[in-house]
Structure formats: C-alpha cells, structure tokens
C-alpha cells in the first residue's frame, strides 16, 4: 500500500535483524532478513521500480584460509544463521526483481536509540568499562576490517543510489 501511494522509481531496503549472535534462535532473523526482502522484491517487480538491497559481508566466511578481500563474484559461504538469512534475502531479491542492486557492507557504527546495539565502538567501550574480557576476532580468523561511521557510509550509498537511478532507465 505504501509503495502504491508513493509510486517510487526505486526502493532502498536497509532493514535488518542484526543481532548476529541471536539470529540462530530468533525467528525474526529470517523473517526480516529473508522473507521481508522477498516480499519487497515481489512488490517492486510488480510496480516496475528498482530495489537496492543492503546486505552484509557475513554472507562470506567459509574460506578460513583467505587473506584477500572478497569480490562480488566470489562464492558465498555463511558461517552463521545471520549470514544465511541475509544470503537468502539476497537470493530472493536477485531472482524476483529484475531491476535490483545488492550492496554488501560491513563495520557500520553510529548513533543508536537502543542501548548496546548498533554501535560496535560504543559496545566495546561499554563492555570494557564493565571489566569484561574482550575477544574480537573476524570470522575464519583475524582479518583486517575498517569501520565506517554511518554518515560517511550514507554519503557513499547516496552516490551509489544516484548511479543506480541513472542506470535504471534501461534496468539495473
């Protein structure tokens, strides 16, 4: 109904159940990360609008010996329910909406309205302040990762969306 009223040329899906450690036990993970994008892809395809779907690098990880960044063409191999749910959502977007773009991102941080969620830096400071032992390791062993403050990532996404809008004349 909202899409019918707005009649957008493009929809950006940035919704995610991103409580990574809880995704295996919480059915909301697949509902939000897989079923939600499925419904959105169907709705966008029906209305002829493009869909930009924000996903995650958690769709990778099964190659424990890897020491180079992943490329879009590398085969996924999620190690967690969270990664599997996001990969399933990507699959629905790709198969159900012809005009689509999947953006895989990682290491986001910024302000959040929910204590202890949404900001890796604040969470680490909170845990350290409580005297907890911190162990932070990338999936499949240590890996180099640089975080990106959400406003900066937002600027990059806006540039990407502008490029996608320009490409949407003939499809994405």
Short mmCIF file of N, CA and C in Angstrom, two decimals:
data_model
loop_
_atom_site.label_atom_id
_atom_site.label_comp_id
_atom_site.label_asym_id
_atom_site.label_seq_id
_atom_site.Cartn_x
_atom_site.Cartn_y
_atom_site.Cartn_z
N UNK A 1 0.83 -1.18 0.00
CA UNK A 1 0.00 0.00 0.00
C UNK A 1 0.88 1.26 0.00
N UNK A 2 1.93 1.28 0.80
CA UNK A 2 2.82 2.45 0.85
C UNK A 2 3.49 2.67 -0.50
N UNK A 3 3.88 1.58 -1.17
CA UNK A 3 4.51 1.72 -2.49
C UNK A 3 3.51 2.25 -3.52
N UNK A 4 2.27 1.82 -3.42
CA UNK A 4 1.24 2.31 -4.35
C UNK A 4 1.02 3.81 -4.17
N UNK A 5 1.06 4.28 -2.92
CA UNK A 5 0.86 5.70 -2.66
C UNK A 5 2.07 6.52 -3.09
N UNK A 6 3.27 6.03 -2.78
CA UNK A 6 4.49 6.79 -3.07
C UNK A 6 4.90 6.71 -4.54
N UNK A 7 4.60 5.61 -5.19
CA UNK A 7 4.98 5.36 -6.58
C UNK A 7 6.46 5.67 -6.82
N UNK A 8 7.35 5.04 -6.07
CA UNK A 8 8.78 5.35 -6.21
C UNK A 8 9.38 4.74 -7.47
N UNK A 9 10.46 5.33 -7.94
CA UNK A 9 11.25 4.74 -9.02
C UNK A 9 12.19 3.69 -8.45
N UNK A 10 12.54 3.87 -7.15
CA UNK A 10 13.49 2.99 -6.50
C UNK A 10 13.16 2.89 -5.01
N UNK A 11 13.40 1.70 -4.47
CA UNK A 11 13.26 1.45 -3.04
C UNK A 11 14.61 0.99 -2.52
N UNK A 12 15.04 1.54 -1.38
CA UNK A 12 16.27 1.11 -0.73
C UNK A 12 15.87 0.35 0.53
N UNK A 13 16.22 -0.92 0.57
CA UNK A 13 15.93 -1.75 1.74
C UNK A 13 17.16 -1.82 2.64
N UNK A 14 17.13 -1.07 3.73
CA UNK A 14 18.23 -1.09 4.70
C UNK A 14 17.81 -1.78 5.99
N UNK A 15 16.65 -2.41 5.98
CA UNK A 15 16.16 -3.11 7.18
C UNK A 15 16.98 -4.37 7.42
N UNK A 16 17.21 -4.67 8.68
CA UNK A 16 17.94 -5.89 9.02
C UNK A 16 17.70 -6.27 10.47
N UNK A 17 17.59 -7.55 10.71
CA UNK A 17 17.68 -8.09 12.06
C UNK A 17 19.15 -8.37 12.24
N UNK A 18 19.86 -7.49 12.95
CA UNK A 18 21.31 -7.61 13.01
C UNK A 18 21.84 -7.93 14.40
N UNK A 19 21.04 -8.63 15.18
CA UNK A 19 21.53 -9.20 16.43
C UNK A 19 22.19 -10.52 16.04
N UNK A 20 23.41 -10.43 15.56
CA UNK A 20 24.10 -11.55 14.92
C UNK A 20 24.10 -12.80 15.79
N UNK A 21 24.41 -12.65 17.06
CA UNK A 21 24.52 -13.82 17.94
C UNK A 21 23.18 -14.44 18.30
N UNK A 22 22.09 -13.72 18.09
CA UNK A 22 20.76 -14.23 18.41
C UNK A 22 20.02 -14.78 17.20
N UNK A 23 20.56 -14.58 16.02
CA UNK A 23 19.84 -14.92 14.79
C UNK A 23 19.48 -16.40 14.68
N UNK A 24 20.29 -17.27 15.27
CA UNK A 24 20.01 -18.70 15.19
C UNK A 24 18.82 -19.13 16.01
N UNK A 25 18.52 -18.40 17.07
CA UNK A 25 17.41 -18.77 17.94
C UNK A 25 16.17 -17.93 17.73
N UNK A 26 16.30 -16.82 17.06
CA UNK A 26 15.18 -15.88 16.93
C UNK A 26 14.61 -15.93 15.52
N UNK A 27 13.35 -16.36 15.39
CA UNK A 27 12.74 -16.47 14.06
C UNK A 27 12.61 -15.13 13.33
N UNK A 28 12.73 -14.04 14.07
CA UNK A 28 12.65 -12.73 13.41
C UNK A 28 13.81 -12.52 12.44
N UNK A 29 14.94 -13.21 12.66
CA UNK A 29 16.09 -13.03 11.77
C UNK A 29 15.72 -13.39 10.33
N UNK A 30 15.16 -14.55 10.11
CA UNK A 30 14.78 -14.95 8.75
C UNK A 30 13.57 -14.16 8.27
N UNK A 31 12.67 -13.80 9.18
CA UNK A 31 11.51 -13.01 8.78
C UNK A 31 11.94 -11.65 8.23
N UNK A 32 12.87 -11.00 8.92
CA UNK A 32 13.31 -9.66 8.50
C UNK A 32 14.34 -9.74 7.37
N UNK A 33 15.30 -10.65 7.47
CA UNK A 33 16.43 -10.68 6.54
C UNK A 33 16.18 -11.47 5.26
N UNK A 34 15.20 -12.35 5.26
CA UNK A 34 14.93 -13.17 4.07
C UNK A 34 13.51 -12.95 3.56
N UNK A 35 12.53 -13.20 4.41
CA UNK A 35 11.13 -13.08 3.98
C UNK A 35 10.77 -11.64 3.64
N UNK A 36 11.26 -10.70 4.43
CA UNK A 36 11.00 -9.28 4.15
C UNK A 36 11.50 -8.87 2.78
N UNK A 37 12.77 -9.13 2.46
CA UNK A 37 13.25 -8.80 1.12
C UNK A 37 12.51 -9.53 0.00
N UNK A 38 12.04 -10.75 0.29
CA UNK A 38 11.25 -11.48 -0.71
C UNK A 38 9.99 -10.71 -1.05
N UNK A 39 9.25 -10.30 -0.02
CA UNK A 39 8.01 -9.53 -0.25
C UNK A 39 8.30 -8.21 -0.95
N UNK A 40 9.37 -7.55 -0.53
CA UNK A 40 9.73 -6.28 -1.14
C UNK A 40 10.13 -6.45 -2.60
N UNK A 41 10.88 -7.50 -2.90
CA UNK A 41 11.28 -7.77 -4.29
C UNK A 41 10.05 -8.02 -5.16
N UNK A 42 9.12 -8.79 -4.66
CA UNK A 42 7.88 -9.04 -5.42
C UNK A 42 7.10 -7.75 -5.65
N UNK A 43 7.00 -6.93 -4.60
CA UNK A 43 6.26 -5.67 -4.72
C UNK A 43 6.95 -4.72 -5.70
N UNK A 44 8.27 -4.65 -5.65
CA UNK A 44 8.99 -3.76 -6.57
C UNK A 44 8.88 -4.25 -8.01
N UNK A 45 8.99 -5.56 -8.21
CA UNK A 45 8.87 -6.11 -9.56
C UNK A 45 7.47 -5.83 -10.12
N UNK A 46 6.47 -6.01 -9.30
CA UNK A 46 5.07 -5.78 -9.74
C UNK A 46 4.85 -4.33 -10.14
N UNK A 47 5.54 -3.41 -9.50
CA UNK A 47 5.35 -1.99 -9.76
C UNK A 47 6.39 -1.41 -10.71
N UNK A 48 7.38 -2.22 -11.09
CA UNK A 48 8.39 -1.77 -12.04
C UNK A 48 9.43 -0.84 -11.44
N UNK A 49 9.58 -0.84 -10.13
CA UNK A 49 10.60 0.03 -9.53
C UNK A 49 11.83 -0.79 -9.15
N UNK A 50 12.97 -0.11 -9.13
CA UNK A 50 14.22 -0.77 -8.78
C UNK A 50 14.30 -0.99 -7.28
N UNK A 51 15.06 -2.01 -6.88
CA UNK A 51 15.26 -2.32 -5.47
C UNK A 51 16.75 -2.38 -5.17
N UNK A 52 17.20 -1.52 -4.24
CA UNK A 52 18.56 -1.56 -3.74
C UNK A 52 18.47 -2.25 -2.38
N UNK A 53 19.15 -3.38 -2.27
CA UNK A 53 19.07 -4.20 -1.05
C UNK A 53 20.42 -4.16 -0.33
N UNK A 54 20.43 -3.66 0.90
CA UNK A 54 21.66 -3.58 1.69
C UNK A 54 21.84 -4.90 2.43
N UNK A 55 22.97 -5.55 2.18
CA UNK A 55 23.27 -6.84 2.79
C UNK A 55 24.55 -6.71 3.60
N UNK A 56 25.27 -7.80 3.77
CA UNK A 56 26.40 -7.85 4.69
C UNK A 56 27.53 -8.74 4.18
N UNK A 57 28.71 -8.50 4.70
CA UNK A 57 29.84 -9.38 4.39
C UNK A 57 29.72 -10.71 5.13
N UNK A 58 28.77 -10.85 6.03
CA UNK A 58 28.57 -12.12 6.75
C UNK A 58 28.10 -13.24 5.83
N UNK A 59 27.80 -12.93 4.56
CA UNK A 59 27.45 -13.99 3.62
C UNK A 59 28.71 -14.78 3.23
N UNK A 60 29.88 -14.27 3.61
CA UNK A 60 31.15 -14.95 3.37
C UNK A 60 31.68 -15.52 4.68
N UNK A 61 32.76 -16.27 4.59
CA UNK A 61 33.42 -16.72 5.80
C UNK A 61 33.85 -18.16 5.81
N UNK A 62 33.34 -18.96 4.90
CA UNK A 62 33.65 -20.39 4.94
C UNK A 62 35.08 -20.71 4.49
N UNK A 63 35.74 -19.75 3.86
CA UNK A 63 37.13 -19.94 3.43
C UNK A 63 38.06 -19.40 4.52
N UNK A 64 38.34 -20.22 5.51
CA UNK A 64 39.11 -19.79 6.69
C UNK A 64 40.54 -19.39 6.34
N UNK A 65 41.08 -19.86 5.24
CA UNK A 65 42.47 -19.55 4.88
C UNK A 65 42.59 -18.30 4.01
N UNK A 66 41.50 -17.64 3.73
CA UNK A 66 41.51 -16.49 2.84
C UNK A 66 42.18 -15.29 3.51
N UNK A 67 43.03 -14.59 2.75
CA UNK A 67 43.73 -13.42 3.28
C UNK A 67 43.60 -12.23 2.34
N UNK A 68 42.67 -12.28 1.39
CA UNK A 68 42.44 -11.16 0.48
C UNK A 68 40.97 -10.80 0.54
N UNK A 69 40.64 -9.56 0.22
CA UNK A 69 39.23 -9.14 0.25
C UNK A 69 38.37 -9.95 -0.72
N UNK A 70 37.12 -10.08 -0.40
CA UNK A 70 36.18 -10.77 -1.27
C UNK A 70 35.76 -9.87 -2.42
N UNK A 71 35.43 -10.47 -3.53
CA UNK A 71 34.88 -9.77 -4.69
C UNK A 71 33.42 -10.20 -4.84
N UNK A 72 32.69 -9.43 -5.59
CA UNK A 72 31.27 -9.73 -5.80
C UNK A 72 31.05 -11.10 -6.41
N UNK A 73 32.02 -11.57 -7.17
CA UNK A 73 31.88 -12.84 -7.89
C UNK A 73 32.30 -14.06 -7.06
N UNK A 74 32.87 -13.83 -5.87
CA UNK A 74 33.29 -14.95 -5.03
C UNK A 74 32.07 -15.70 -4.49
N UNK A 75 32.17 -17.01 -4.40
CA UNK A 75 31.03 -17.78 -3.88
C UNK A 75 30.82 -17.50 -2.39
N UNK A 76 29.58 -17.29 -1.98
CA UNK A 76 29.31 -17.06 -0.57
C UNK A 76 29.44 -18.36 0.23
N UNK A 77 29.56 -18.22 1.51
CA UNK A 77 29.65 -19.36 2.41
C UNK A 77 29.44 -18.89 3.84
N UNK A 78 28.21 -18.53 4.19
CA UNK A 78 27.97 -18.00 5.54
C UNK A 78 28.25 -19.03 6.62
N UNK A 79 28.76 -18.54 7.75
CA UNK A 79 29.08 -19.39 8.88
C UNK A 79 28.04 -19.30 10.00
N UNK A 80 27.08 -18.41 9.85
CA UNK A 80 26.11 -18.19 10.92
C UNK A 80 24.70 -18.10 10.35
N UNK A 81 23.74 -18.20 11.25
CA UNK A 81 22.33 -18.05 10.85
C UNK A 81 22.09 -16.64 10.33
N UNK A 82 22.75 -15.67 10.93
CA UNK A 82 22.61 -14.30 10.44
C UNK A 82 23.06 -14.21 8.98
N UNK A 83 24.26 -14.70 8.68
CA UNK A 83 24.77 -14.66 7.31
C UNK A 83 23.88 -15.44 6.35
N UNK A 84 23.39 -16.59 6.80
CA UNK A 84 22.50 -17.40 5.96
C UNK A 84 21.19 -16.67 5.68
N UNK A 85 20.66 -15.98 6.69
CA UNK A 85 19.40 -15.25 6.49
C UNK A 85 19.59 -14.09 5.52
N UNK A 86 20.72 -13.39 5.62
CA UNK A 86 20.97 -12.29 4.69
C UNK A 86 21.21 -12.81 3.28
N UNK A 87 21.91 -13.93 3.14
CA UNK A 87 22.14 -14.52 1.83
C UNK A 87 20.83 -14.97 1.19
N UNK A 88 19.95 -15.54 1.98
CA UNK A 88 18.64 -15.94 1.45
C UNK A 88 17.86 -14.72 0.95
N UNK A 89 17.94 -13.62 1.70
CA UNK A 89 17.28 -12.38 1.26
C UNK A 89 17.86 -11.89 -0.05
N UNK A 90 19.19 -11.94 -0.19
CA UNK A 90 19.83 -11.56 -1.45
C UNK A 90 19.31 -12.41 -2.61
N UNK A 91 19.18 -13.70 -2.35
CA UNK A 91 18.70 -14.62 -3.39
C UNK A 91 17.31 -14.26 -3.87
N UNK A 92 16.44 -13.93 -2.93
CA UNK A 92 15.08 -13.52 -3.30
C UNK A 92 15.12 -12.24 -4.13
N UNK A 93 15.90 -11.28 -3.72
CA UNK A 93 15.99 -10.01 -4.46
C UNK A 93 16.48 -10.27 -5.88
N UNK A 94 17.54 -11.05 -6.01
CA UNK A 94 18.11 -11.33 -7.34
C UNK A 94 17.14 -12.09 -8.25
N UNK A 95 16.41 -13.03 -7.68
CA UNK A 95 15.56 -13.88 -8.52
C UNK A 95 14.17 -13.31 -8.77
N UNK A 96 13.72 -12.39 -7.94
CA UNK A 96 12.34 -11.93 -8.05
C UNK A 96 12.18 -10.50 -8.57
N UNK A 97 13.26 -9.73 -8.59
CA UNK A 97 13.17 -8.35 -9.03
C UNK A 97 14.25 -8.09 -10.08
N UNK A 98 13.83 -7.89 -11.31
CA UNK A 98 14.81 -7.71 -12.39
C UNK A 98 15.67 -6.47 -12.19
N UNK A 99 15.09 -5.39 -11.71
CA UNK A 99 15.82 -4.14 -11.51
C UNK A 99 16.28 -4.07 -10.06
N UNK A 100 17.45 -4.61 -9.79
CA UNK A 100 17.93 -4.68 -8.41
C UNK A 100 19.43 -4.41 -8.33
N UNK A 101 19.86 -4.11 -7.12
CA UNK A 101 21.27 -3.98 -6.81
C UNK A 101 21.43 -4.44 -5.36
N UNK A 102 22.40 -5.31 -5.11
CA UNK A 102 22.70 -5.78 -3.76
C UNK A 102 24.00 -5.11 -3.32
N UNK A 103 23.97 -4.42 -2.19
CA UNK A 103 25.13 -3.74 -1.64
C UNK A 103 25.54 -4.49 -0.37
N UNK A 104 26.73 -5.06 -0.37
CA UNK A 104 27.25 -5.74 0.83
C UNK A 104 28.15 -4.78 1.57
N UNK A 105 27.88 -4.61 2.84
CA UNK A 105 28.62 -3.65 3.64
C UNK A 105 29.01 -4.27 4.98
N UNK A 106 29.92 -3.65 5.69
CA UNK A 106 30.34 -4.16 6.99
C UNK A 106 30.87 -3.02 7.85
N UNK A 107 31.01 -3.30 9.13
CA UNK A 107 31.68 -2.38 10.04
C UNK A 107 31.00 -1.04 10.22
N UNK A 108 29.68 -1.00 10.23
CA UNK A 108 28.98 0.27 10.40
C UNK A 108 28.91 0.64 11.88
N UNK A 109 28.99 1.92 12.16
CA UNK A 109 28.75 2.39 13.52
C UNK A 109 28.19 3.80 13.47
N UNK A 110 27.45 4.16 14.46
CA UNK A 110 26.85 5.48 14.54
C UNK A 110 25.93 5.53 15.74
N UNK A 111 25.14 6.59 15.86
CA UNK A 111 24.22 6.73 16.98
C UNK A 111 23.12 5.68 16.86
N UNK A 112 22.67 5.23 18.02
CA UNK A 112 21.57 4.27 18.05
C UNK A 112 20.64 4.63 19.19
N UNK A 113 19.38 4.33 19.03
CA UNK A 113 18.42 4.61 20.09
C UNK A 113 18.33 3.46 21.07
N UNK A 114 18.97 2.36 20.76
CA UNK A 114 18.88 1.16 21.59
C UNK A 114 20.22 0.89 22.26
N UNK A 115 20.24 0.86 23.58
CA UNK A 115 21.47 0.65 24.34
C UNK A 115 22.11 -0.69 23.97
N UNK A 116 23.41 -0.63 23.65
CA UNK A 116 24.15 -1.85 23.39
C UNK A 116 23.92 -2.45 22.01
N UNK A 117 23.27 -1.74 21.11
CA UNK A 117 23.03 -2.29 19.78
C UNK A 117 23.24 -1.22 18.73
N UNK A 118 23.92 -1.59 17.67
CA UNK A 118 24.04 -0.71 16.53
C UNK A 118 25.33 0.08 16.47
N UNK A 119 26.14 0.02 17.51
CA UNK A 119 27.37 0.77 17.50
C UNK A 119 28.47 -0.08 18.12
N UNK A 120 29.30 -0.65 17.29
CA UNK A 120 30.36 -1.54 17.74
C UNK A 120 31.31 -0.83 18.70
N UNK A 121 31.69 0.40 18.36
CA UNK A 121 32.64 1.13 19.19
C UNK A 121 32.06 1.35 20.59
N UNK A 122 30.81 1.83 20.68
CA UNK A 122 30.20 2.05 21.99
C UNK A 122 30.04 0.74 22.76
N UNK A 123 29.70 -0.33 22.08
CA UNK A 123 29.55 -1.63 22.75
C UNK A 123 30.88 -2.08 23.35
N UNK A 124 31.96 -1.96 22.61
CA UNK A 124 33.27 -2.36 23.13
C UNK A 124 33.67 -1.50 24.34
N UNK A 125 33.40 -0.19 24.27
CA UNK A 125 33.71 0.68 25.40
C UNK A 125 32.86 0.32 26.61
N UNK A 126 31.60 0.01 26.38
CA UNK A 126 30.70 -0.39 27.47
C UNK A 126 31.19 -1.67 28.13
N UNK A 127 31.51 -2.67 27.33
CA UNK A 127 31.97 -3.95 27.87
C UNK A 127 33.30 -3.81 28.60
N UNK A 128 34.21 -3.03 28.05
CA UNK A 128 35.50 -2.81 28.69
C UNK A 128 35.31 -2.06 30.01
N UNK A 129 34.39 -1.11 30.04
CA UNK A 129 34.10 -0.37 31.26
C UNK A 129 33.51 -1.24 32.36
N UNK A 130 32.87 -2.33 31.96
CA UNK A 130 32.31 -3.29 32.93
C UNK A 130 33.36 -4.30 33.37
N UNK A 131 34.59 -4.16 32.86
CA UNK A 131 35.66 -5.06 33.25
C UNK A 131 35.63 -6.40 32.55
N UNK A 132 34.84 -6.51 31.49
CA UNK A 132 34.75 -7.79 30.76
C UNK A 132 35.98 -8.00 29.89
N UNK A 133 36.36 -9.26 29.76
CA UNK A 133 37.44 -9.61 28.84
C UNK A 133 36.89 -9.53 27.42
N UNK A 134 37.58 -8.82 26.56
CA UNK A 134 37.12 -8.65 25.18
C UNK A 134 37.92 -9.52 24.25
N UNK A 135 37.22 -10.22 23.39
CA UNK A 135 37.86 -11.03 22.36
C UNK A 135 37.13 -10.75 21.06
N UNK A 136 37.79 -10.06 20.17
CA UNK A 136 37.17 -9.69 18.90
C UNK A 136 38.01 -10.29 17.79
N UNK A 137 37.45 -11.25 17.08
CA UNK A 137 38.14 -11.94 16.01
C UNK A 137 37.21 -12.01 14.82
N UNK A 138 37.75 -11.79 13.63
CA UNK A 138 36.95 -11.91 12.42
C UNK A 138 36.58 -13.36 12.16
N UNK A 139 35.53 -13.55 11.41
CA UNK A 139 35.10 -14.90 11.05
C UNK A 139 36.20 -15.59 10.27
N UNK A 140 36.54 -16.79 10.66
CA UNK A 140 37.59 -17.53 9.96
C UNK A 140 38.99 -17.08 10.36
N UNK A 141 39.12 -16.43 11.51
CA UNK A 141 40.43 -15.97 11.96
C UNK A 141 40.53 -14.46 11.88
N UNK A 142 41.67 -13.94 12.26
CA UNK A 142 41.86 -12.50 12.24
C UNK A 142 41.75 -11.97 10.81
N UNK A 143 41.20 -10.78 10.70
CA UNK A 143 41.12 -10.15 9.40
C UNK A 143 41.13 -8.65 9.58
N UNK A 144 41.62 -7.98 8.58
CA UNK A 144 41.67 -6.53 8.61
C UNK A 144 40.30 -5.99 8.24
N UNK A 145 39.78 -5.12 9.08
CA UNK A 145 38.49 -4.51 8.80
C UNK A 145 38.52 -3.09 9.33
N UNK A 146 38.07 -2.17 8.54
CA UNK A 146 37.98 -0.79 8.98
C UNK A 146 36.52 -0.41 9.05
N UNK A 147 36.13 0.14 10.18
CA UNK A 147 34.74 0.58 10.34
C UNK A 147 34.49 1.84 9.55
N UNK A 148 33.22 2.16 9.42
CA UNK A 148 32.84 3.35 8.69
C UNK A 148 31.66 3.99 9.41
N UNK A 149 31.82 5.23 9.83
CA UNK A 149 30.74 5.94 10.51
C UNK A 149 29.57 6.05 9.54
N UNK A 150 28.37 5.83 10.04
CA UNK A 150 27.19 5.77 9.18
C UNK A 150 27.00 6.98 8.28
N UNK A 151 27.20 8.23 8.75
CA UNK A 151 27.04 9.34 7.80
C UNK A 151 27.98 9.23 6.60
N UNK A 152 29.21 8.79 6.82
CA UNK A 152 30.14 8.62 5.69
C UNK A 152 29.65 7.52 4.76
N UNK A 153 29.22 6.39 5.33
CA UNK A 153 28.69 5.31 4.52
C UNK A 153 27.43 5.78 3.80
N UNK A 154 26.64 6.60 4.48
CA UNK A 154 25.43 7.14 3.86
C UNK A 154 25.75 7.96 2.63
N UNK A 155 26.83 8.75 2.70
CA UNK A 155 27.24 9.54 1.53
C UNK A 155 27.62 8.62 0.38
N UNK A 156 28.35 7.55 0.68
CA UNK A 156 28.74 6.61 -0.37
C UNK A 156 27.50 5.94 -0.95
N UNK A 157 26.54 5.59 -0.10
CA UNK A 157 25.31 4.96 -0.59
C UNK A 157 24.51 5.93 -1.45
N UNK A 158 24.49 7.22 -1.06
CA UNK A 158 23.76 8.20 -1.87
C UNK A 158 24.38 8.30 -3.26
N UNK A 159 25.72 8.29 -3.34
CA UNK A 159 26.38 8.33 -4.66
C UNK A 159 26.03 7.07 -5.46
N UNK A 160 26.04 5.93 -4.78
CA UNK A 160 25.70 4.67 -5.45
C UNK A 160 24.26 4.71 -5.95
N UNK A 161 23.36 5.19 -5.10
CA UNK A 161 21.95 5.27 -5.50
C UNK A 161 21.79 6.20 -6.69
N UNK A 162 22.51 7.31 -6.73
CA UNK A 162 22.44 8.22 -7.87
C UNK A 162 22.88 7.52 -9.14
N UNK A 163 23.93 6.71 -9.04
CA UNK A 163 24.40 5.96 -10.21
C UNK A 163 23.35 4.92 -10.64
N UNK A 164 22.72 4.29 -9.65
CA UNK A 164 21.70 3.29 -9.97
C UNK A 164 20.50 3.94 -10.61
N UNK A 165 20.10 5.11 -10.12
CA UNK A 165 18.97 5.83 -10.72
C UNK A 165 19.27 6.12 -12.18
N UNK A 166 20.49 6.56 -12.46
CA UNK A 166 20.87 6.86 -13.84
C UNK A 166 20.83 5.58 -14.70
N UNK A 167 21.21 4.46 -14.12
CA UNK A 167 21.21 3.20 -14.86
C UNK A 167 19.82 2.59 -15.00
N UNK A 168 18.89 3.03 -14.17
CA UNK A 168 17.56 2.41 -14.16
C UNK A 168 16.73 2.68 -15.41
N UNK A 169 17.16 3.58 -16.23
CA UNK A 169 16.40 3.85 -17.45
C UNK A 169 16.26 2.59 -18.28
N UNK A 170 17.29 1.75 -18.28
CA UNK A 170 17.22 0.50 -19.04
C UNK A 170 17.25 -0.73 -18.16
N UNK A 171 17.12 -0.56 -16.87
CA UNK A 171 17.19 -1.68 -15.95
C UNK A 171 18.51 -1.67 -15.19
N UNK A 172 18.55 -2.37 -14.09
CA UNK A 172 19.76 -2.41 -13.26
C UNK A 172 20.48 -3.70 -13.51
#
